[in-house]
XYZ file of C-alpha atoms in Angstrom:
432
model
C -8.778 -72.943 -53.281
C -8.900 -72.739 -57.095
C -7.826 -76.080 -58.534
C -8.749 -79.565 -57.379
C -7.831 -83.040 -58.568
C -8.772 -86.541 -57.472
C -7.919 -90.097 -58.464
C -9.013 -93.541 -57.382
C -8.005 -97.107 -58.089
C -9.816 -100.188 -56.855
C -9.700 -103.934 -57.315
C -13.031 -105.706 -56.867
C -13.906 -109.380 -56.718
C -17.440 -110.749 -57.006
C -18.587 -114.246 -56.074
C -21.148 -113.970 -58.882
C -18.363 -114.903 -61.318
C -16.174 -117.989 -61.589
C -12.967 -117.734 -59.485
C -10.876 -117.518 -62.660
C -12.789 -114.415 -63.832
C -13.831 -112.900 -60.515
C -11.617 -109.826 -60.306
C -11.769 -106.477 -62.053
C -9.730 -103.264 -61.860
C -11.541 -99.924 -61.924
C -10.302 -96.355 -61.701
C -11.285 -92.712 -62.014
C -9.777 -89.238 -62.513
C -11.389 -85.919 -61.760
C -10.583 -82.223 -61.689
C -12.388 -78.959 -60.969
C -11.706 -75.259 -61.320
C -13.300 -72.615 -59.089
C -13.379 -69.879 -61.677
C -14.825 -67.262 -59.345
C -11.644 -67.424 -57.226
C -9.548 -66.100 -60.101
C -8.480 -62.454 -59.834
C -10.577 -61.401 -62.825
C -13.786 -62.590 -61.037
C -12.879 -62.510 -57.353
C -14.375 -59.086 -56.756
C -17.564 -59.618 -58.772
C -20.261 -59.493 -56.088
C -22.916 -61.035 -58.331
C -21.065 -64.382 -58.466
C -20.930 -66.493 -55.302
C -19.913 -69.728 -56.983
C -18.748 -70.680 -60.463
C -17.080 -74.048 -60.811
C -16.143 -76.105 -63.858
C -15.529 -79.811 -63.272
C -14.678 -82.839 -65.376
C -14.279 -86.529 -64.568
C -13.647 -89.831 -66.277
C -13.707 -93.297 -64.781
C -14.488 -96.969 -65.203
C -17.064 -98.788 -63.088
C -17.983 -102.462 -62.974
C -21.381 -104.159 -62.926
C -21.980 -107.756 -61.812
C -25.804 -107.688 -61.842
C -27.504 -110.215 -64.113
C -31.120 -111.411 -64.064
C -32.296 -114.994 -64.323
C -34.301 -115.359 -67.559
C -38.013 -116.158 -67.526
C -38.615 -115.139 -63.912
C -41.497 -112.949 -62.780
C -40.647 -110.787 -60.982
C -37.053 -110.826 -62.264
C -34.646 -112.576 -59.901
C -30.915 -112.019 -59.673
C -28.533 -114.744 -60.873
C -26.043 -115.389 -58.048
C -24.154 -118.235 -59.765
C -24.437 -117.565 -63.507
C -21.226 -119.522 -64.118
C -22.903 -122.864 -63.208
C -25.648 -124.936 -64.827
C -28.859 -125.110 -62.790
C -31.477 -127.854 -62.876
C -34.933 -128.212 -61.427
C -37.731 -130.682 -60.849
C -40.853 -129.769 -62.811
C -44.248 -131.396 -62.545
C -46.028 -132.421 -65.761
C -49.245 -133.311 -63.949
C -48.671 -137.038 -63.791
C -44.965 -137.189 -62.983
C -42.003 -135.092 -61.933
C -39.261 -134.441 -64.447
C -35.706 -133.432 -63.588
C -34.393 -131.130 -66.312
C -32.251 -128.105 -67.230
C -33.258 -124.686 -65.949
C -30.281 -122.404 -66.549
C -27.135 -122.710 -68.630
C -24.058 -121.332 -66.920
C -20.984 -119.765 -68.494
C -17.673 -119.893 -66.627
C -16.075 -117.195 -68.797
C -18.428 -114.303 -67.997
C -16.936 -111.439 -66.021
C -17.494 -107.785 -65.141
C -19.499 -105.485 -67.376
C -17.522 -102.250 -67.778
C -18.933 -98.717 -67.854
C -16.686 -95.873 -69.006
C -18.171 -92.645 -67.665
C -17.313 -89.137 -68.829
C -18.894 -86.079 -67.230
C -18.342 -82.353 -67.586
C -20.366 -79.938 -65.510
C -20.816 -76.345 -64.461
C -21.950 -75.282 -60.985
C -23.054 -71.715 -60.326
C -24.733 -69.453 -57.806
C -25.531 -65.853 -58.748
C -26.947 -62.850 -56.919
C -26.960 -64.522 -53.505
C -28.883 -67.559 -54.663
C -31.416 -65.798 -56.847
C -30.242 -68.178 -59.585
C -28.253 -71.317 -58.800
C -27.804 -74.716 -60.309
C -25.795 -77.384 -62.064
C -25.529 -78.234 -65.773
C -24.012 -81.569 -66.779
C -23.154 -83.319 -70.011
C -22.456 -87.035 -69.681
C -21.465 -89.970 -71.836
C -21.531 -93.559 -70.589
C -19.940 -96.204 -72.820
C -20.673 -99.777 -71.834
C -18.730 -102.802 -73.032
C -18.774 -106.537 -72.191
C -22.472 -106.175 -71.397
C -23.996 -108.908 -69.254
C -26.842 -110.447 -71.223
C -28.875 -113.658 -71.359
C -28.325 -114.517 -75.013
C -30.990 -116.733 -76.671
C -29.545 -120.062 -77.857
C -30.828 -123.087 -79.739
C -33.353 -125.157 -77.776
C -31.506 -128.299 -78.892
C -29.060 -127.545 -76.072
C -31.843 -128.064 -73.546
C -31.631 -124.435 -72.465
C -33.288 -121.217 -73.641
C -30.391 -118.815 -73.107
C -26.816 -118.458 -71.941
C -25.232 -115.588 -69.959
C -22.530 -113.836 -71.968
C -20.451 -110.673 -72.180
C -21.077 -109.071 -75.534
C -21.546 -105.864 -77.458
C -21.135 -102.179 -76.778
C -23.597 -99.416 -75.959
C -23.471 -95.683 -75.325
C -25.771 -93.356 -73.362
C -25.284 -89.670 -74.036
C -27.254 -86.927 -72.404
C -27.687 -83.708 -70.487
C -29.100 -83.008 -67.051
C -29.845 -79.812 -65.193
C -30.767 -78.765 -61.678
C -31.889 -75.152 -61.237
C -33.087 -73.362 -58.109
C -33.978 -69.863 -57.077
C -34.323 -68.119 -53.769
C -37.131 -65.956 -55.119
C -37.624 -63.887 -51.999
C -35.908 -63.723 -48.627
C -36.228 -61.347 -45.715
C -36.578 -61.610 -41.965
C -40.090 -63.082 -42.065
C -40.588 -64.538 -45.554
C -38.543 -67.038 -47.572
C -39.576 -68.523 -50.928
C -37.614 -71.089 -52.990
C -38.425 -72.845 -56.249
C -36.519 -75.409 -58.290
C -36.659 -77.674 -61.309
C -34.520 -80.536 -62.581
C -34.514 -82.788 -65.608
C -32.594 -85.367 -67.584
C -32.612 -86.133 -71.273
C -30.463 -88.722 -73.015
C -30.172 -91.030 -75.978
C -29.273 -94.707 -76.014
C -27.513 -96.459 -78.873
C -26.184 -99.971 -79.371
C -22.892 -99.558 -81.225
C -21.766 -103.171 -81.536
C -23.351 -106.645 -81.551
C -21.852 -110.074 -82.224
C -21.496 -110.679 -85.944
C -24.262 -113.310 -86.129
C -26.833 -110.766 -84.885
C -25.807 -107.702 -86.876
C -28.362 -108.210 -89.647
C -31.527 -109.283 -87.805
C -30.735 -108.194 -84.257
C -31.747 -109.979 -81.057
C -35.410 -110.401 -80.188
C -36.313 -109.729 -76.554
C -40.044 -109.509 -75.910
C -41.367 -106.542 -77.860
C -37.810 -105.281 -78.440
C -35.336 -106.092 -81.165
C -31.814 -105.079 -80.250
C -30.061 -103.801 -83.362
C -26.822 -101.977 -84.062
C -27.414 -98.207 -84.165
C -30.744 -98.795 -82.440
C -31.608 -98.552 -78.751
C -32.367 -101.088 -76.043
C -35.694 -99.300 -75.436
C -36.898 -99.550 -79.066
C -40.252 -101.250 -79.660
C -40.741 -103.536 -82.651
C -44.367 -104.612 -82.860
C -47.054 -105.482 -85.374
C -48.761 -102.273 -86.458
C -52.515 -101.940 -86.164
C -54.293 -101.028 -89.395
C -57.529 -100.018 -87.684
C -60.958 -101.598 -87.825
C -62.637 -102.738 -91.019
C -65.845 -100.639 -91.116
C -67.656 -103.308 -93.137
C -67.399 -106.205 -90.669
C -65.657 -104.857 -87.549
C -62.562 -106.989 -88.065
C -59.273 -105.827 -86.527
C -56.740 -105.180 -89.301
C -52.952 -105.457 -89.083
C -49.932 -104.572 -91.204
C -48.034 -107.817 -91.842
C -45.152 -108.824 -94.105
C -45.972 -110.398 -97.456
C -43.170 -112.736 -98.549
C -44.253 -112.665 -102.205
C -44.430 -108.884 -102.634
C -41.757 -108.240 -99.963
C -43.690 -105.395 -98.409
C -46.113 -104.745 -95.563
C -49.778 -105.234 -96.448
C -53.052 -104.828 -94.608
C -54.515 -108.169 -93.496
C -57.462 -109.325 -91.420
C -57.268 -110.775 -87.933
C -57.211 -114.409 -89.132
C -53.916 -113.702 -90.955
C -52.265 -112.004 -87.983
C -48.631 -112.973 -87.497
C -46.030 -111.686 -85.054
C -42.871 -113.161 -86.546
C -39.782 -110.947 -86.635
C -40.529 -110.033 -90.265
C -43.996 -108.780 -89.297
C -42.730 -106.349 -86.681
C -41.906 -102.728 -87.347
C -40.282 -99.985 -85.289
C -43.132 -98.243 -83.455
C -41.344 -96.031 -80.926
C -39.155 -96.053 -77.858
C -39.818 -96.346 -74.135
C -37.168 -93.691 -73.544
C -38.730 -90.328 -72.582
C -37.626 -87.097 -74.201
C -37.126 -85.588 -70.751
C -37.964 -86.536 -67.164
C -37.492 -84.832 -63.826
C -39.275 -82.831 -61.161
C -39.992 -79.376 -59.760
C -40.815 -77.983 -56.342
C -41.627 -74.910 -54.296
C -40.963 -74.160 -50.624
C -42.184 -71.177 -48.650
C -42.049 -69.993 -45.037
C -43.725 -66.927 -43.576
C -44.525 -65.844 -40.018
C -44.313 -69.368 -38.611
C -46.150 -71.074 -41.453
C -44.288 -73.364 -43.844
C -45.430 -74.894 -47.121
C -43.836 -77.239 -49.642
C -45.033 -78.961 -52.790
C -43.167 -81.385 -55.075
C -44.027 -82.746 -58.537
C -42.369 -85.183 -60.919
C -42.895 -85.316 -64.673
C -42.063 -87.214 -67.804
C -42.500 -86.088 -71.393
C -42.613 -88.681 -74.185
C -41.673 -92.326 -74.244
C -44.028 -95.200 -75.006
C -45.588 -97.662 -72.557
C -47.127 -100.975 -73.560
C -50.317 -101.309 -71.514
C -51.102 -105.025 -71.457
C -53.549 -104.561 -68.585
C -55.673 -102.419 -70.899
C -55.343 -105.003 -73.700
C -56.752 -107.701 -71.434
C -59.659 -105.451 -70.473
C -60.401 -104.901 -74.191
C -60.694 -108.614 -75.031
C -63.393 -110.091 -77.215
C -64.893 -111.657 -74.129
C -63.445 -114.048 -71.564
C -65.652 -115.664 -68.882
C -64.783 -114.384 -65.411
C -62.996 -111.256 -66.662
C -64.259 -107.710 -66.779
C -64.101 -105.157 -69.593
C -62.824 -101.598 -69.779
C -65.579 -99.065 -70.366
C -64.024 -98.305 -73.791
C -65.500 -101.633 -74.946
C -68.849 -99.825 -75.168
C -67.493 -98.226 -78.344
C -66.995 -101.573 -80.091
C -67.995 -102.062 -83.718
C -71.628 -102.786 -84.505
C -73.570 -102.402 -87.764
C -74.780 -99.094 -86.313
C -71.344 -98.012 -85.032
C -68.866 -98.530 -87.861
C -66.606 -95.520 -87.296
C -64.593 -96.857 -84.349
C -61.147 -98.152 -83.431
C -62.551 -100.981 -81.245
C -63.242 -104.194 -83.214
C -66.389 -106.288 -82.972
C -66.943 -108.656 -80.046
C -66.467 -112.299 -80.977
C -65.316 -114.671 -78.235
C -64.267 -117.301 -80.771
C -61.729 -114.975 -82.402
C -59.188 -113.731 -79.873
C -56.963 -112.480 -82.707
C -59.165 -109.396 -82.679
C -57.189 -108.372 -79.615
C -53.588 -109.403 -80.355
C -50.536 -107.487 -79.154
C -49.866 -104.553 -81.480
C -49.043 -100.860 -81.322
C -52.762 -100.323 -80.675
C -51.916 -100.812 -76.987
C -48.784 -98.683 -77.051
C -49.513 -95.377 -75.374
C -47.736 -92.116 -74.621
C -46.016 -92.522 -71.239
C -46.031 -88.806 -70.363
C -47.249 -87.996 -66.885
C -47.373 -85.392 -64.141
C -47.561 -86.541 -60.537
C -48.078 -84.593 -57.333
C -45.756 -86.475 -55.000
C -45.918 -84.475 -51.796
C -47.637 -81.522 -50.185
C -46.807 -80.353 -46.662
C -48.273 -77.530 -44.603
C -47.030 -76.690 -41.124
C -47.138 -74.082 -38.391
C -44.483 -73.480 -35.728
C -45.556 -71.648 -32.613
C -43.560 -68.460 -31.952
C -40.719 -68.479 -29.438
C -42.450 -65.877 -27.312
C -45.254 -68.332 -26.615
C -43.041 -71.396 -26.189
C -40.620 -69.748 -23.762
C -43.386 -69.199 -21.254
C -44.152 -72.939 -21.337
C -40.428 -73.825 -21.288
C -40.715 -75.621 -24.623
C -37.958 -75.478 -27.203
C -40.177 -75.990 -30.241
C -43.686 -77.017 -31.277
C -44.752 -77.563 -34.893
C -48.106 -78.781 -36.161
C -48.180 -80.181 -39.683
C -50.231 -81.911 -42.341
C -48.523 -83.983 -45.060
C -49.931 -85.743 -48.103
C -48.060 -88.161 -50.396
C -49.054 -89.287 -53.886
C -51.994 -86.932 -54.195
C -52.437 -87.031 -57.946
C -51.315 -88.601 -61.214
C -52.249 -87.296 -64.646
C -51.600 -89.578 -67.643
C -52.844 -90.189 -71.160
C -55.120 -93.008 -69.980
C -56.810 -93.142 -66.606
C -55.591 -96.142 -64.641
C -52.194 -96.252 -66.350
C -49.201 -95.589 -64.107
C -46.051 -95.208 -66.249
C -43.931 -94.788 -63.107
C -44.104 -98.500 -62.236
C -42.932 -99.640 -65.669
C -39.344 -98.499 -65.966
C -38.808 -100.699 -69.010
C -41.906 -99.335 -70.725
C -43.999 -102.482 -70.412
C -46.880 -102.497 -67.941
C -47.601 -106.195 -68.400
C -48.175 -107.331 -64.832
C -50.301 -106.240 -61.915
C -48.083 -103.950 -59.865
C -49.512 -101.616 -57.262
C -49.017 -97.894 -57.666
C -47.702 -95.776 -54.828
C -50.202 -95.544 -51.972
C -51.790 -92.202 -51.163
C -51.062 -91.276 -47.568
C -52.420 -88.409 -45.460
C -50.872 -87.660 -42.093
C -51.189 -85.132 -39.291
C -48.460 -84.684 -36.732
C -46.882 -82.724 -33.921
C -43.166 -82.137 -33.465
C -42.399 -81.296 -29.854
C -38.931 -80.378 -28.576
C -38.533 -80.097 -24.808
């Protein structure tokens, strides 16, 4: 009852890979120590549980996306070349769609975790504290290749990455007697991501992937975008910071000289939040019960392309965001919204102007119920009767109204995806 140990060994095969590279061996070791069972703590009434645990193991991942699919689709045969028939308007062309790679195999994740579990003063304070490190190697990735091959990318195993972080889960039985019980809790996770190794040919410039550039010692959530230089107060032109080859430095240019080449992009932040989690409260008193649950995120950037489209210089058939009312005019020169000019769409190009703080607070659930007392139910020969009202997705507070950072796990809200639906329900639970 003091010391525990566990071990596992497994051999997995996945039809996603070629038969010659289909199998992988994975294992784990774990141990824990119930410190409060030792003689020097066994008689301490304030401690109900105190456990130290540690584990290390290797897991495999066989999940790989097909490139250039929206929404992303899983590749089930990435070891074979795929072809498709595409229409050019006047004829159908049979051509390459996906380059396969017979040598790809399992991505490996080496996971280390050390944690402390505790419960003090009969649950007045309880929780778990964990430190974790996840080292990934042989990462599955669609690597860009030369278009002369007829393909855009090739699936490969490459590079190494590490995620290191801390998570906590705390709860408290604030009050408890015969008629009243109140509990509260909070949890959160914070971690860093770092790419520790790339193939030699990409170590200097990195690998471009949308608005990301994957670089050694950088993170997979790092944004590299053209920086906005504000609005020229003299003519309302959108200004950008772009790379000057002659001076070899970033300089402020007008919209007609906008460029988004790799040289013109700068690090502008990360989609990774500083911390994310949730908190809750539950209460019961004299037959009534109440619960409320929130989730939160602090920090992390989100690229809001939906907002960018609503801030265009004018496109027939498309609406504007109300912020467009603050656009530059000769009478309104102190603004961060450029002039309207439907012949110059470079006034509205992708830049860190549309990168926004992804922090949020959401009210996920609220429930209120009432259970009739046993004295009343016994007379009617009913075991239990509870009336309740429940509400889901009641509120979301973000930096910009209309932005839902929860539906953009990769930090890019570039497509129309519906937020969680608000639902209100009334019900009766009857036990006969």
